[in-house]
């Protein structure tokens, strides 16, 4: 299974929800993303079959190591891009929405350079 933009969004949502609450269920992911349960059910089946998530007997969703790797990569991209947009004056709401659109399409090379530039900017401004 190729990791599509939709799968990246599901994995990122599971990661974010796991930071906020002890157990993640399909309904939580649906509510977070605004998707229907049937749409998510198909994706959950595919992600399980491809080793990106596991689902316990209590229907708790967990990221596998490979699923977590993808989720953390996308989550980092989301946050770095949003922070950069906010720094140049984009409102926080728009910055996070736009970052969600941009994060999937950047090459690794471009993101690495953006991240490097942002790190230098933060250091120069004394930001953490």
JSON list of C-alpha atoms in Angstrom, two decimals:
[
{"chain": "A", "resi": 1, "resn": "UNK", "atom": "CA", "xyz": [0.00, 0.00, 0.00]},
{"chain": "A", "resi": 2, "resn": "UNK", "atom": "CA", "xyz": [1.39, 3.34, -0.99]},
{"chain": "A", "resi": 3, "resn": "UNK", "atom": "CA", "xyz": [1.10, 5.86, 1.79]},
{"chain": "A", "resi": 4, "resn": "UNK", "atom": "CA", "xyz": [-1.34, 8.30, 0.26]},
{"chain": "A", "resi": 5, "resn": "UNK", "atom": "CA", "xyz": [-2.24, 11.75, 1.50]},
{"chain": "A", "resi": 6, "resn": "UNK", "atom": "CA", "xyz": [-5.40, 10.31, 3.04]},
{"chain": "A", "resi": 7, "resn": "UNK", "atom": "CA", "xyz": [-3.44, 7.64, 4.91]},
{"chain": "A", "resi": 8, "resn": "UNK", "atom": "CA", "xyz": [-0.97, 10.27, 6.12]},
{"chain": "A", "resi": 9, "resn": "UNK", "atom": "CA", "xyz": [-3.90, 12.30, 7.45]},
{"chain": "A", "resi": 10, "resn": "UNK", "atom": "CA", "xyz": [-5.35, 9.27, 9.28]},
{"chain": "A", "resi": 11, "resn": "UNK", "atom": "CA", "xyz": [-2.00, 8.40, 10.81]},
{"chain": "A", "resi": 12, "resn": "UNK", "atom": "CA", "xyz": [-1.35, 11.99, 11.85]},
{"chain": "A", "resi": 13, "resn": "UNK", "atom": "CA", "xyz": [-4.82, 12.18, 13.43]},
{"chain": "A", "resi": 14, "resn": "UNK", "atom": "CA", "xyz": [-4.20, 8.98, 15.39]},
{"chain": "A", "resi": 15, "resn": "UNK", "atom": "CA", "xyz": [-0.86, 10.38, 16.60]},
{"chain": "A", "resi": 16, "resn": "UNK", "atom": "CA", "xyz": [-2.35, 13.72, 17.68]},
{"chain": "A", "resi": 17, "resn": "UNK", "atom": "CA", "xyz": [-5.27, 12.02, 19.42]},
{"chain": "A", "resi": 18, "resn": "UNK", "atom": "CA", "xyz": [-2.89, 9.64, 21.21]},
{"chain": "A", "resi": 19, "resn": "UNK", "atom": "CA", "xyz": [-1.12, 12.70, 22.67]},
{"chain": "A", "resi": 20, "resn": "UNK", "atom": "CA", "xyz": [-4.45, 14.04, 23.96]},
{"chain": "A", "resi": 21, "resn": "UNK", "atom": "CA", "xyz": [-6.16, 10.93, 25.32]},
{"chain": "A", "resi": 22, "resn": "UNK", "atom": "CA", "xyz": [-5.24, 7.49, 26.60]},
{"chain": "A", "resi": 23, "resn": "UNK", "atom": "CA", "xyz": [-7.27, 5.51, 24.04]},
{"chain": "A", "resi": 24, "resn": "UNK", "atom": "CA", "xyz": [-7.99, 6.27, 20.39]},
{"chain": "A", "resi": 25, "resn": "UNK", "atom": "CA", "xyz": [-11.08, 4.81, 18.74]},
{"chain": "A", "resi": 26, "resn": "UNK", "atom": "CA", "xyz": [-12.35, 5.06, 15.17]},
{"chain": "A", "resi": 27, "resn": "UNK", "atom": "CA", "xyz": [-15.08, 7.48, 16.26]},
{"chain": "A", "resi": 28, "resn": "UNK", "atom": "CA", "xyz": [-12.41, 9.81, 17.66]},
{"chain": "A", "resi": 29, "resn": "UNK", "atom": "CA", "xyz": [-10.58, 9.84, 14.33]},
{"chain": "A", "resi": 30, "resn": "UNK", "atom": "CA", "xyz": [-13.87, 10.45, 12.48]},
{"chain": "A", "resi": 31, "resn": "UNK", "atom": "CA", "xyz": [-14.72, 13.37, 14.74]},
{"chain": "A", "resi": 32, "resn": "UNK", "atom": "CA", "xyz": [-11.22, 14.83, 14.50]},
{"chain": "A", "resi": 33, "resn": "UNK", "atom": "CA", "xyz": [-11.14, 14.71, 10.70]},
{"chain": "A", "resi": 34, "resn": "UNK", "atom": "CA", "xyz": [-14.85, 15.18, 10.03]},
{"chain": "A", "resi": 35, "resn": "UNK", "atom": "CA", "xyz": [-15.06, 11.92, 8.08]},
{"chain": "A", "resi": 36, "resn": "UNK", "atom": "CA", "xyz": [-17.79, 9.29, 8.10]},
{"chain": "A", "resi": 37, "resn": "UNK", "atom": "CA", "xyz": [-17.34, 5.98, 9.90]},
{"chain": "A", "resi": 38, "resn": "UNK", "atom": "CA", "xyz": [-17.68, 3.84, 6.72]},
{"chain": "A", "resi": 39, "resn": "UNK", "atom": "CA", "xyz": [-14.90, 5.82, 5.02]},
{"chain": "A", "resi": 40, "resn": "UNK", "atom": "CA", "xyz": [-12.61, 5.27, 7.99]},
{"chain": "A", "resi": 41, "resn": "UNK", "atom": "CA", "xyz": [-13.50, 1.57, 8.28]},
{"chain": "A", "resi": 42, "resn": "UNK", "atom": "CA", "xyz": [-12.07, 0.86, 4.83]},
{"chain": "A", "resi": 43, "resn": "UNK", "atom": "CA", "xyz": [-8.90, 2.82, 5.64]},
{"chain": "A", "resi": 44, "resn": "UNK", "atom": "CA", "xyz": [-8.47, 1.07, 9.00]},
{"chain": "A", "resi": 45, "resn": "UNK", "atom": "CA", "xyz": [-8.66, -2.31, 7.31]},
{"chain": "A", "resi": 46, "resn": "UNK", "atom": "CA", "xyz": [-6.04, -1.27, 4.74]},
{"chain": "A", "resi": 47, "resn": "UNK", "atom": "CA", "xyz": [-3.74, 0.30, 7.34]},
{"chain": "A", "resi": 48, "resn": "UNK", "atom": "CA", "xyz": [-3.96, -2.86, 9.50]},
{"chain": "A", "resi": 49, "resn": "UNK", "atom": "CA", "xyz": [-3.19, -5.10, 6.53]},
{"chain": "A", "resi": 50, "resn": "UNK", "atom": "CA", "xyz": [-0.17, -2.96, 5.69]},
{"chain": "A", "resi": 51, "resn": "UNK", "atom": "CA", "xyz": [1.24, -2.91, 9.20]},
{"chain": "A", "resi": 52, "resn": "UNK", "atom": "CA", "xyz": [0.68, 0.78, 9.93]},
{"chain": "A", "resi": 53, "resn": "UNK", "atom": "CA", "xyz": [-1.73, 0.30, 12.84]},
{"chain": "A", "resi": 54, "resn": "UNK", "atom": "CA", "xyz": [-3.01, -2.36, 15.17]},
{"chain": "A", "resi": 55, "resn": "UNK", "atom": "CA", "xyz": [-6.46, -2.54, 16.74]},
{"chain": "A", "resi": 56, "resn": "UNK", "atom": "CA", "xyz": [-6.97, -4.16, 20.14]},
{"chain": "A", "resi": 57, "resn": "UNK", "atom": "CA", "xyz": [-9.88, -6.32, 21.19]},
{"chain": "A", "resi": 58, "resn": "UNK", "atom": "CA", "xyz": [-11.37, -3.19, 22.78]},
{"chain": "A", "resi": 59, "resn": "UNK", "atom": "CA", "xyz": [-11.10, -1.41, 19.41]},
{"chain": "A", "resi": 60, "resn": "UNK", "atom": "CA", "xyz": [-8.28, 0.86, 20.56]},
{"chain": "A", "resi": 61, "resn": "UNK", "atom": "CA", "xyz": [-6.17, 2.00, 17.62]},
{"chain": "A", "resi": 62, "resn": "UNK", "atom": "CA", "xyz": [-2.39, 2.01, 17.97]},
{"chain": "A", "resi": 63, "resn": "UNK", "atom": "CA", "xyz": [0.30, 3.07, 15.55]},
{"chain": "A", "resi": 64, "resn": "UNK", "atom": "CA", "xyz": [2.95, 0.49, 14.72]},
{"chain": "A", "resi": 65, "resn": "UNK", "atom": "CA", "xyz": [6.56, 1.62, 14.49]},
{"chain": "A", "resi": 66, "resn": "UNK", "atom": "CA", "xyz": [6.23, 2.18, 10.74]},
{"chain": "A", "resi": 67, "resn": "UNK", "atom": "CA", "xyz": [2.88, 3.94, 11.18]},
{"chain": "A", "resi": 68, "resn": "UNK", "atom": "CA", "xyz": [4.32, 6.15, 13.90]},
{"chain": "A", "resi": 69, "resn": "UNK", "atom": "CA", "xyz": [7.29, 7.02, 11.68]},
{"chain": "A", "resi": 70, "resn": "UNK", "atom": "CA", "xyz": [4.98, 8.25, 8.91]},
{"chain": "A", "resi": 71, "resn": "UNK", "atom": "CA", "xyz": [2.72, 10.09, 11.37]},
{"chain": "A", "resi": 72, "resn": "UNK", "atom": "CA", "xyz": [5.60, 11.87, 13.12]},
{"chain": "A", "resi": 73, "resn": "UNK", "atom": "CA", "xyz": [7.09, 12.94, 9.78]},
{"chain": "A", "resi": 74, "resn": "UNK", "atom": "CA", "xyz": [3.80, 14.49, 8.65]},
{"chain": "A", "resi": 75, "resn": "UNK", "atom": "CA", "xyz": [3.12, 16.02, 12.07]},
{"chain": "A", "resi": 76, "resn": "UNK", "atom": "CA", "xyz": [6.57, 17.65, 12.09]},
{"chain": "A", "resi": 77, "resn": "UNK", "atom": "CA", "xyz": [6.02, 19.03, 8.59]},
{"chain": "A", "resi": 78, "resn": "UNK", "atom": "CA", "xyz": [2.61, 20.36, 9.62]},
{"chain": "A", "resi": 79, "resn": "UNK", "atom": "CA", "xyz": [3.99, 22.16, 12.67]},
{"chain": "A", "resi": 80, "resn": "UNK", "atom": "CA", "xyz": [7.11, 23.60, 11.02]},
{"chain": "A", "resi": 81, "resn": "UNK", "atom": "CA", "xyz": [5.22, 24.88, 8.00]},
{"chain": "A", "resi": 82, "resn": "UNK", "atom": "CA", "xyz": [2.45, 26.38, 10.16]},
{"chain": "A", "resi": 83, "resn": "UNK", "atom": "CA", "xyz": [5.00, 28.08, 12.43]},
{"chain": "A", "resi": 84, "resn": "UNK", "atom": "CA", "xyz": [6.77, 29.59, 9.43]},
{"chain": "A", "resi": 85, "resn": "UNK", "atom": "CA", "xyz": [3.49, 30.88, 8.01]},
{"chain": "A", "resi": 86, "resn": "UNK", "atom": "CA", "xyz": [2.53, 32.39, 11.36]},
{"chain": "A", "resi": 87, "resn": "UNK", "atom": "CA", "xyz": [5.94, 34.12, 11.55]},
{"chain": "A", "resi": 88, "resn": "UNK", "atom": "CA", "xyz": [5.28, 35.90, 8.27]},
{"chain": "A", "resi": 89, "resn": "UNK", "atom": "CA", "xyz": [1.90, 37.13, 9.45]},
{"chain": "A", "resi": 90, "resn": "UNK", "atom": "CA", "xyz": [-0.60, 34.46, 8.42]},
{"chain": "A", "resi": 91, "resn": "UNK", "atom": "CA", "xyz": [-3.31, 33.95, 11.04]},
{"chain": "A", "resi": 92, "resn": "UNK", "atom": "CA", "xyz": [-2.93, 30.79, 13.10]},
{"chain": "A", "resi": 93, "resn": "UNK", "atom": "CA", "xyz": [-6.15, 29.23, 11.79]},
{"chain": "A", "resi": 94, "resn": "UNK", "atom": "CA", "xyz": [-5.21, 29.79, 8.15]},
{"chain": "A", "resi": 95, "resn": "UNK", "atom": "CA", "xyz": [-1.58, 28.79, 8.74]},
{"chain": "A", "resi": 96, "resn": "UNK", "atom": "CA", "xyz": [-2.55, 25.38, 10.14]},
{"chain": "A", "resi": 97, "resn": "UNK", "atom": "CA", "xyz": [-5.13, 24.79, 7.40]},
{"chain": "A", "resi": 98, "resn": "UNK", "atom": "CA", "xyz": [-2.63, 25.71, 4.68]},
{"chain": "A", "resi": 99, "resn": "UNK", "atom": "CA", "xyz": [0.13, 23.66, 6.31]},
{"chain": "A", "resi": 100, "resn": "UNK", "atom": "CA", "xyz": [-2.15, 20.63, 6.09]},
{"chain": "A", "resi": 101, "resn": "UNK", "atom": "CA", "xyz": [-2.39, 21.14, 2.34]},
{"chain": "A", "resi": 102, "resn": "UNK", "atom": "CA", "xyz": [1.32, 21.81, 1.82]},
{"chain": "A", "resi": 103, "resn": "UNK", "atom": "CA", "xyz": [2.82, 19.11, 4.07]},
{"chain": "A", "resi": 104, "resn": "UNK", "atom": "CA", "xyz": [2.02, 16.24, 1.72]},
{"chain": "A", "resi": 105, "resn": "UNK", "atom": "CA", "xyz": [3.42, 17.70, -1.48]},
{"chain": "A", "resi": 106, "resn": "UNK", "atom": "CA", "xyz": [6.85, 18.99, -0.47]},
{"chain": "A", "resi": 107, "resn": "UNK", "atom": "CA", "xyz": [9.89, 16.97, -1.39]},
{"chain": "A", "resi": 108, "resn": "UNK", "atom": "CA", "xyz": [12.14, 15.82, 1.43]},
{"chain": "A", "resi": 109, "resn": "UNK", "atom": "CA", "xyz": [14.85, 18.13, 0.09]},
{"chain": "A", "resi": 110, "resn": "UNK", "atom": "CA", "xyz": [12.61, 21.21, 0.15]},
{"chain": "A", "resi": 111, "resn": "UNK", "atom": "CA", "xyz": [11.29, 20.42, 3.62]},
{"chain": "A", "resi": 112, "resn": "UNK", "atom": "CA", "xyz": [14.82, 19.88, 4.96]},
{"chain": "A", "resi": 113, "resn": "UNK", "atom": "CA", "xyz": [15.86, 23.31, 3.63]},
{"chain": "A", "resi": 114, "resn": "UNK", "atom": "CA", "xyz": [12.73, 24.98, 5.05]},
{"chain": "A", "resi": 115, "resn": "UNK", "atom": "CA", "xyz": [13.36, 23.35, 8.41]},
{"chain": "A", "resi": 116, "resn": "UNK", "atom": "CA", "xyz": [17.03, 24.40, 8.33]},
{"chain": "A", "resi": 117, "resn": "UNK", "atom": "CA", "xyz": [16.06, 27.98, 7.46]},
{"chain": "A", "resi": 118, "resn": "UNK", "atom": "CA", "xyz": [13.41, 28.08, 10.18]},
{"chain": "A", "resi": 119, "resn": "UNK", "atom": "CA", "xyz": [15.88, 26.74, 12.77]},
{"chain": "A", "resi": 120, "resn": "UNK", "atom": "CA", "xyz": [18.36, 29.51, 11.87]},
{"chain": "A", "resi": 121, "resn": "UNK", "atom": "CA", "xyz": [15.57, 32.08, 12.06]},
{"chain": "A", "resi": 122, "resn": "UNK", "atom": "CA", "xyz": [14.49, 30.87, 15.51]},
{"chain": "A", "resi": 123, "resn": "UNK", "atom": "CA", "xyz": [18.08, 30.90, 16.76]},
{"chain": "A", "resi": 124, "resn": "UNK", "atom": "CA", "xyz": [18.65, 34.42, 15.45]},
{"chain": "A", "resi": 125, "resn": "UNK", "atom": "CA", "xyz": [15.45, 35.63, 17.12]},
{"chain": "A", "resi": 126, "resn": "UNK", "atom": "CA", "xyz": [16.22, 33.78, 20.38]},
{"chain": "A", "resi": 127, "resn": "UNK", "atom": "CA", "xyz": [13.12, 31.61, 20.02]},
{"chain": "A", "resi": 128, "resn": "UNK", "atom": "CA", "xyz": [12.96, 28.04, 21.22]}
]
